[in-house]
Amino acid sequence: MTSMTSMTSSRHLTELPLLRPGDPGYDDELAGFQTGFAQRPDLVVPARGTADVAAAVRYAAERRLPVGIKATGHGLPGPVDGGVLVSTRHMDRVSVDPEARTARVQAGVRWGQVVAAAEPYGLAPLNGSAPSVGAVSYTLGGGLGVLAREFGYAADHVRSLDIVTADGRARHVTPGSDLYWALLGGGHAFGVVTEMEIGLVPVRTLYGGSLAFDGRDVDPAVVLRAYEEWTRTVPDGLTSSFAAVPYPDIPALPPHVRGRYVVSVRVAHTGPDGDRIVAPLRRVGAVLSDSLREMPYAESHTIHSDPDFPHAYYGDSAVLGEWDLDAVAGVLGRTGPEAAGAMCVVQVNHLGGALARPAPNSVPYREGTFLVRMLTMADRERAREILDPAFELLAPVTLGRAVNFAFGAGDRGAGLYDATTRERLAGIKSRYDPANLFRRNYGVSG
Ligand SMILES: Cc1cc2nc3c(=O)[nH]c(=O)nc-3n(C[C@H](O)[C@H](O)[C@H](O)COP(=O)(O)OP(=O)(O)OC[C@H]3O[C@@H](n4cnc5c(N)ncnc54)[C@H](O)[C@@H]3O)c2cc1C
């Protein structure tokens, strides 16, 4: 149930260290992973706890100012001008209860911290590919993790959430309430989540890594076809994805990928027989690199080796209802290094397994079979020119978009939820945030 904790404090905003444009520290607070959007709020509140967040939200509500939230800056929806920005990066405590197999995670915590805190107990969270991503926002958007097909979405493992809603009140939210259902899936639009309690899974090691081909030697469409056919044969709990990445020829990159169009399959499997299961993939063509191995879970970030330096990117995704090889191969044709004229990354995640299980939250499109993600480092206008026609190819088999992979290239709200989910989210939104204070996020408010 949703309960209102007694007001944590009647702290006023004037008691907080507030930052305005030009103040020392203002730019530091705004710096983040995504550098493609200019952020220039009138007021930044570097929150240290719930009382600070509540004071910031009350201040904004009294003046009807929009409230933005930033933890790490990986998923900023777009540029910001004016209003109030709550920066949560100082709220970075994580604690593990090994007996209960749970972790309490504050709003500014990154996944790498949770993995490190859980690892000594032989436990793991349902984190994603990059350790630098914020745990809370990732989970509010569903959270498609390294072990997704075995355990489902990260949102499916949340025990409770603490949130400051648009009325400035701190609420403890548990399963059974409308707000619990809405936050886990549609979560960026209802308030500032200050902390969450999540379930951990007993995973110490896994078989995984990446098997890469040179896309100029082996036709990417051939790897794609082999990948999809292979997914039909794998155990239900095995998680995998396909990626096509044209790496620039820059010294910062490892020599084996530098300047190459790398087409790879990434695998994570906690069951037996890893080598036997991936054997058909190893026969697809001349292998460029092969990092498939038994590894401690703490090394799971090496499976995808996402970039860890700030940069500009725009992108979107399509959840497919059914597989269409010609359409997805067509996407590769349009976004490949020669065709696009700009760096475009295409990823195809195998869905199903535990992701298809119903859960008491608003994560949509559980019937999806594959998720196609595209992003580009081209500027925003060029990004639309490249990506829109590519997504058009997928339109006949597309169910919708995934909120976690909407990176500023498309409309804010369209297609993120099916009609029934959207209607229920809108009803809950109108009760908890009637003035639409939290309108700077992806989600139900469009
Ligand atoms: C390199 C990279 C790898 C990724 N890998 C995965 C992956 O494997 N699986 C996956 O599912 N997603 C993945 N994502 C997407 C990621 O989960 C989302 O972009 C997520 O929103 C990032 O959260 P953040 O806190 O890091 O970023 P931020 O930009 O700080 O936050 C993003 C948005 O979330 C909202 N928000 C932030 N904190 C709160 C809060 N406390 N309460 C309410 N709303 C809040 C705000 O609207 C904010 O604009 C990846 C993204 C990148 C860039």
XYZ file of C-alpha atoms and ligand atoms in Angstrom:
499
model
C 0.000 0.000 0.000
C 1.019 3.600 -0.416
C 1.475 5.286 2.900
C 2.542 8.801 3.715
C 5.475 8.834 6.028
C 5.253 11.689 8.481
C 6.884 14.690 6.851
C 10.571 13.983 7.166
C 11.241 17.595 7.969
C 9.776 20.966 7.260
C 13.047 22.103 5.796
C 12.826 25.148 3.522
C 14.585 25.435 0.246
C 16.474 28.484 1.487
C 18.309 26.231 3.965
C 19.805 24.188 1.108
C 22.878 24.938 -0.980
C 21.110 26.022 -4.166
C 22.872 26.599 -7.438
C 21.925 29.114 -10.098
C 23.526 29.672 -13.524
C 26.994 31.117 -12.986
C 27.364 29.773 -9.425
C 30.487 27.683 -8.744
C 29.436 24.029 -8.884
C 26.387 24.626 -11.126
C 28.060 23.125 -14.204
C 29.533 20.212 -12.206
C 26.088 19.276 -10.983
C 24.771 19.226 -14.565
C 27.678 17.309 -16.103
C 26.703 13.787 -17.125
C 27.056 11.004 -19.667
C 24.813 12.508 -22.359
C 26.466 15.648 -23.743
C 23.993 16.183 -26.601
C 21.533 18.349 -24.664
C 22.130 21.738 -23.065
C 20.824 21.751 -19.488
C 20.157 25.208 -18.080
C 17.656 25.043 -15.216
C 17.072 28.215 -13.170
C 17.762 26.302 -9.992
C 19.714 23.139 -9.245
C 19.138 21.405 -5.923
C 22.007 19.041 -5.046
C 19.870 16.864 -2.766
C 21.451 14.997 0.145
C 18.295 13.226 1.283
C 14.514 13.044 1.241
C 14.029 16.305 3.117
C 16.011 18.187 0.469
C 14.035 16.569 -2.335
C 10.732 17.381 -0.613
C 11.762 21.015 -0.106
C 12.722 21.325 -3.783
C 9.459 19.811 -4.990
C 7.341 22.004 -2.673
C 9.195 25.099 -3.867
C 8.529 24.167 -7.503
C 4.910 23.180 -6.848
C 4.117 26.504 -5.188
C 5.403 28.292 -8.291
C 4.177 25.698 -10.804
C 7.706 25.244 -12.095
C 8.620 22.044 -13.961
C 10.859 19.660 -12.030
C 13.614 17.675 -13.738
C 15.634 14.895 -12.111
C 19.182 13.880 -12.841
C 21.293 11.087 -11.394
C 24.011 10.251 -13.945
C 22.722 11.862 -17.143
C 22.574 8.633 -19.212
C 18.904 9.008 -20.104
C 18.123 12.710 -20.236
C 15.062 13.184 -22.452
C 16.105 16.492 -24.014
C 17.427 19.997 -23.439
C 16.291 21.860 -20.319
C 15.701 25.549 -19.949
C 14.460 27.039 -16.669
C 12.622 25.258 -13.870
C 14.092 23.241 -11.027
C 16.461 20.324 -11.371
C 16.862 17.881 -8.498
C 20.325 16.359 -8.675
C 20.420 13.035 -6.826
C 24.058 12.103 -7.370
C 25.009 12.739 -3.723
C 22.375 10.244 -2.529
C 24.676 7.322 -3.195
C 24.227 4.852 -0.323
C 23.676 1.177 -0.987
C 23.309 -1.553 1.629
C 22.796 -5.297 1.255
C 20.840 -7.625 3.519
C 22.341 -11.035 2.652
C 19.766 -12.993 4.678
C 16.787 -11.374 2.991
C 18.673 -11.219 -0.346
C 17.749 -7.593 -0.799
C 19.512 -4.277 -1.303
C 18.474 -0.753 -0.425
C 19.581 1.619 -3.148
C 19.450 5.412 -3.007
C 18.534 7.567 -6.004
C 22.084 8.458 -7.044
C 23.552 4.938 -6.938
C 25.064 3.445 -10.099
C 24.747 -0.253 -10.917
C 28.470 -0.899 -10.500
C 28.142 -0.015 -6.807
C 25.291 -2.479 -6.282
C 27.132 -5.279 -8.094
C 30.196 -4.665 -5.882
C 28.121 -4.550 -2.682
C 26.230 -7.783 -3.471
C 29.168 -9.813 -4.817
C 30.784 -10.785 -1.440
C 27.532 -12.599 -0.524
C 27.302 -14.518 -3.807
C 24.401 -12.312 -4.852
C 23.718 -10.132 -7.885
C 21.256 -7.397 -8.830
C 19.442 -7.348 -12.177
C 21.689 -4.653 -13.595
C 22.162 -3.767 -17.230
C 25.146 -3.672 -19.528
C 26.903 -0.559 -18.150
C 28.046 -0.167 -14.522
C 27.794 3.627 -14.736
C 24.016 3.698 -15.381
C 21.806 4.838 -12.488
C 20.046 1.915 -10.784
C 16.824 3.715 -9.889
C 15.893 5.300 -13.221
C 16.876 2.106 -15.085
C 14.496 0.134 -12.864
C 11.662 2.667 -13.198
C 11.923 2.183 -16.978
C 11.698 -1.622 -16.649
C 15.384 -2.517 -16.714
C 16.476 -5.021 -19.341
C 19.491 -6.646 -17.741
C 22.368 -9.019 -18.362
C 20.249 -11.924 -17.026
C 16.917 -10.638 -18.318
C 15.523 -13.815 -19.860
C 16.289 -15.813 -16.732
C 14.876 -13.425 -14.136
C 12.696 -10.890 -15.980
C 12.832 -7.120 -15.759
C 14.578 -5.406 -12.839
C 11.192 -3.790 -12.119
C 9.773 -7.255 -11.407
C 12.102 -7.578 -8.383
C 11.337 -4.345 -6.542
C 10.117 -4.781 -2.964
C 9.326 -1.149 -2.182
C 10.013 2.412 -3.254
C 10.280 5.696 -1.411
C 9.125 8.684 -3.402
C 8.434 12.388 -3.040
C 5.308 13.157 -5.052
C 4.254 16.469 -6.591
C 2.570 17.574 -3.343
C 5.984 17.446 -1.654
C 5.077 14.434 0.509
C 7.343 11.453 1.118
C 5.533 8.165 0.530
C 6.541 4.556 1.078
C 5.168 2.515 -1.813
C 4.700 -1.271 -1.696
C 3.102 -3.917 -3.945
C -0.655 -3.638 -4.238
C -0.874 0.108 -4.643
C -1.586 2.011 -7.832
C 1.584 3.988 -7.417
C 3.716 0.832 -7.145
C 2.210 -0.457 -10.401
C 2.689 2.906 -12.144
C 6.233 3.653 -10.960
C 7.667 0.381 -12.231
C 7.431 0.946 -15.955
C 6.074 4.479 -16.123
C 8.186 5.704 -13.255
C 9.824 8.890 -14.435
C 6.570 10.857 -14.441
C 5.236 10.546 -10.890
C 7.774 12.126 -8.576
C 11.327 11.767 -7.327
C 12.103 8.247 -6.145
C 14.566 8.687 -3.292
C 15.283 5.019 -2.559
C 14.227 1.526 -3.576
C 14.502 -1.911 -2.047
C 15.263 -4.614 -4.596
C 15.553 -8.383 -4.576
C 18.952 -9.908 -5.409
C 19.536 -13.229 -7.150
C 22.012 -15.940 -6.082
C 24.462 -15.690 -8.990
C 28.246 -15.800 -8.465
C 29.456 -16.736 -11.928
C 28.133 -16.983 -15.448
C 29.190 -18.175 -18.878
C 29.262 -15.248 -21.215
C 31.085 -12.727 -23.321
C 31.057 -11.627 -26.899
C 31.741 -13.429 -30.175
C 32.683 -10.912 -32.857
C 33.031 -10.965 -36.639
C 34.393 -8.357 -38.999
C 31.305 -7.046 -40.797
C 33.369 -6.405 -43.927
C 34.474 -10.078 -44.084
C 31.284 -11.767 -42.907
C 27.968 -10.351 -44.160
C 26.197 -8.810 -41.120
C 22.867 -10.119 -42.437
C 24.278 -13.662 -42.405
C 25.294 -13.271 -38.750
C 21.872 -11.795 -37.988
C 20.055 -14.721 -39.605
C 22.257 -17.256 -37.815
C 21.708 -15.417 -34.526
C 17.920 -15.471 -34.777
C 17.887 -19.130 -35.800
C 20.187 -19.916 -32.871
C 17.906 -18.130 -30.371
C 15.180 -20.660 -31.237
C 17.409 -23.433 -29.877
C 18.761 -21.921 -26.638
C 17.558 -22.721 -23.103
C 14.799 -20.448 -21.857
C 17.020 -18.721 -19.318
C 19.849 -17.759 -21.680
C 20.103 -14.037 -22.427
C 21.714 -12.741 -25.603
C 21.860 -9.922 -28.091
C 23.245 -9.096 -31.526
C 25.147 -5.873 -32.193
C 26.550 -4.095 -35.236
C 29.000 -1.321 -34.357
C 31.139 0.653 -36.820
C 34.053 1.696 -34.597
C 35.908 4.887 -35.485
C 39.618 4.681 -36.194
C 40.817 6.415 -33.036
C 43.740 5.525 -30.749
C 41.485 5.338 -27.656
C 40.021 2.054 -28.960
C 41.557 -1.426 -28.661
C 43.437 -2.363 -31.866
C 41.185 -5.341 -32.715
C 38.099 -3.113 -33.141
C 39.674 0.160 -34.280
C 38.234 1.280 -37.635
C 36.293 -1.971 -38.055
C 32.591 -2.708 -38.517
C 32.205 -5.185 -35.679
C 29.231 -7.529 -35.724
C 28.858 -9.561 -32.556
C 26.674 -11.800 -30.454
C 26.719 -11.237 -26.690
C 25.749 -14.041 -24.323
C 25.018 -14.464 -20.591
C 24.099 -17.892 -19.237
C 24.125 -19.172 -15.666
C 23.398 -22.802 -16.602
C 25.733 -25.595 -17.774
C 27.108 -26.392 -21.253
C 27.951 -22.844 -22.334
C 30.593 -23.897 -24.859
C 28.321 -26.505 -26.387
C 25.417 -24.068 -26.694
C 27.438 -21.365 -28.486
C 29.237 -23.834 -30.814
C 26.926 -23.132 -33.829
C 27.671 -19.401 -33.551
C 31.419 -20.008 -33.653
C 30.927 -21.707 -37.036
C 29.164 -18.736 -38.700
C 32.374 -17.299 -40.176
C 35.943 -16.189 -39.454
C 35.919 -14.997 -35.860
C 37.452 -11.602 -35.096
C 37.448 -12.008 -31.310
C 35.953 -14.445 -28.828
C 35.658 -13.556 -25.133
C 33.114 -16.248 -24.219
C 34.166 -17.824 -20.922
C 33.192 -18.607 -17.334
C 33.486 -15.355 -15.395
C 32.640 -13.918 -11.989
C 29.362 -11.997 -12.162
C 31.293 -8.857 -11.195
C 32.898 -9.002 -14.667
C 29.558 -9.074 -16.459
C 30.060 -5.488 -17.652
C 32.749 -6.834 -20.027
C 30.112 -8.705 -22.046
C 28.900 -5.522 -23.751
C 31.877 -3.238 -23.060
C 29.701 -0.130 -23.405
C 31.608 3.147 -23.792
C 32.311 4.736 -20.409
C 33.092 8.291 -21.512
C 30.522 11.106 -21.888
C 29.343 11.767 -25.437
C 26.320 12.838 -27.505
C 23.918 10.196 -28.821
C 20.378 9.972 -30.098
C 18.373 6.842 -30.499
C 15.219 4.867 -30.070
C 13.946 1.312 -30.078
C 11.231 -0.968 -31.418
C 9.764 -3.940 -29.573
C 8.919 -6.479 -32.255
C 5.820 -8.647 -32.005
C 7.307 -11.064 -34.496
C 10.657 -11.536 -36.165
C 11.101 -10.176 -39.698
C 14.578 -10.971 -41.031
C 14.220 -8.833 -44.169
C 13.149 -5.791 -42.153
C 15.933 -6.077 -39.560
C 18.514 -6.833 -42.262
C 17.158 -3.742 -44.066
C 17.897 -1.731 -40.922
C 21.502 -2.959 -41.031
C 21.697 -1.953 -44.684
C 20.570 1.593 -43.906
C 22.686 2.104 -40.808
C 25.932 0.425 -41.875
C 29.089 2.537 -42.045
C 28.992 3.148 -45.787
C 25.231 3.830 -46.023
C 24.660 6.098 -43.021
C 27.727 8.309 -43.229
C 27.645 8.590 -39.417
C 28.297 6.184 -36.594
C 25.138 4.116 -35.968
C 24.907 1.285 -33.477
C 22.230 -1.390 -33.920
C 21.436 -3.893 -31.184
C 18.890 -6.687 -31.226
C 17.903 -8.188 -27.858
C 16.270 -11.583 -27.621
C 13.174 -11.173 -25.422
C 10.807 -13.851 -24.050
C 11.704 -16.225 -21.234
C 11.022 -14.610 -17.851
C 10.489 -11.238 -19.573
C 7.180 -12.583 -20.874
C 5.863 -13.429 -17.381
C 3.134 -11.083 -16.117
C 4.132 -8.905 -13.157
C 2.225 -6.367 -11.059
C 3.764 -3.360 -12.793
C 3.340 -1.212 -15.903
C 6.232 -2.583 -17.977
C 4.472 -3.076 -21.335
C 4.830 -5.323 -24.386
C 5.736 -8.517 -22.535
C 4.692 -10.483 -25.606
C 7.587 -8.903 -27.552
C 9.971 -11.332 -29.248
C 12.936 -9.047 -29.995
C 13.918 -5.478 -29.178
C 15.719 -3.535 -31.911
C 17.711 -0.584 -30.596
C 19.383 1.984 -32.789
C 21.459 4.941 -31.825
C 23.720 7.319 -33.624
C 26.345 9.872 -32.752
C 25.202 12.082 -35.648
C 23.666 15.414 -34.670
C 20.024 15.382 -33.699
C 18.579 16.403 -37.058
C 20.731 13.953 -39.003
C 19.820 11.301 -36.418
C 16.153 11.637 -37.361
C 17.026 11.457 -41.068
C 18.929 8.212 -40.559
C 16.815 6.535 -37.901
C 13.226 7.414 -38.872
C 13.267 5.509 -42.205
C 15.056 2.597 -40.519
C 12.325 2.352 -37.859
C 9.750 2.673 -40.652
C 11.031 -0.637 -42.061
C 10.160 -2.289 -38.746
C 6.753 -0.611 -38.365
C 4.627 -3.552 -39.607
C 5.953 -5.800 -36.811
C 6.472 -3.155 -34.097
C 4.427 -3.239 -30.881
C 5.924 -0.084 -29.409
C 9.048 1.548 -27.967
C 10.995 0.898 -24.769
C 11.275 3.920 -22.487
C 14.821 3.042 -21.369
C 16.118 3.200 -24.918
C 14.459 6.451 -25.982
C 17.467 8.721 -26.323
C 16.039 12.034 -27.446
C 15.531 11.179 -31.103
C 11.790 10.659 -31.289
C 8.541 11.870 -29.738
C 8.578 11.860 -25.973
C 5.498 9.769 -25.255
C 4.125 8.125 -28.396
C 4.264 4.332 -28.444
C 5.909 3.876 -25.057
C 2.833 2.065 -23.698
C -0.066 0.114 -25.137
C -3.430 1.906 -24.954
C -4.689 0.152 -21.794
C -1.476 0.708 -19.835
C -1.282 4.302 -20.982
C -4.845 5.043 -19.929
C -4.287 3.600 -16.455
C -0.993 5.470 -16.098
C -2.679 8.720 -17.166
C -5.392 8.240 -14.525
C -2.816 7.688 -11.762
C -0.738 10.594 -13.047
C -3.737 12.935 -12.856
C -4.228 12.007 -9.183
C -0.612 12.325 -8.056
C 0.634 15.082 -10.349
C -2.389 17.042 -11.624
C -0.296 20.105 -12.520
C 2.146 17.916 -14.456
C 5.158 19.118 -12.495
C 7.166 16.111 -13.677
C 6.720 16.822 -17.373
C 10.388 16.826 -18.270
C 10.577 13.063 -18.490
C 9.646 10.406 -20.976
C 6.411 8.786 -20.171
C 2.755 9.165 -19.843
C 2.583 12.938 -20.227
C 4.043 12.772 -23.739
C 25.600 3.247 -22.062
C 24.187 2.920 -21.655
C 23.847 1.609 -21.356
C 22.535 1.284 -20.990
N 22.222 -0.020 -20.740
C 20.942 -0.345 -20.409
C 20.564 -1.703 -20.183
O 21.387 -2.624 -20.283
N 19.273 -1.964 -19.876
C 18.335 -0.968 -19.728
O 17.174 -1.265 -19.416
N 18.669 0.320 -19.923
C 19.935 0.644 -20.266
N 20.260 1.947 -20.514
C 19.217 2.970 -20.401
C 19.147 3.522 -18.986
O 18.615 2.550 -18.121
C 18.238 4.765 -18.994
O 18.773 5.728 -19.859
C 18.090 5.333 -17.590
O 17.036 6.292 -17.603
C 19.369 6.005 -17.132
O 19.240 6.428 -15.804
P 20.358 7.372 -15.162
O 19.970 7.655 -13.762
O 21.668 6.742 -15.412
O 20.270 8.660 -16.083
P 19.646 10.111 -15.836
O 19.822 10.785 -17.164
O 20.235 10.769 -14.660
O 18.120 9.845 -15.607
C 17.281 9.602 -16.712
C 15.884 10.126 -16.437
O 15.299 9.318 -15.435
C 14.482 10.096 -14.589
N 14.960 9.907 -13.219
C 16.251 9.871 -12.804
N 16.310 9.651 -11.486
C 15.020 9.561 -11.064
C 14.421 9.356 -9.784
N 15.166 9.195 -8.694
N 13.065 9.332 -9.706
C 12.294 9.482 -10.806
N 12.813 9.683 -12.035
C 14.165 9.726 -12.162
C 14.592 11.527 -15.074
O 13.522 11.768 -15.929
C 15.850 11.545 -15.880
O 15.773 12.490 -16.923
C 21.560 2.307 -20.903
C 21.894 3.624 -21.215
C 23.191 3.937 -21.605
C 23.520 5.351 -21.980
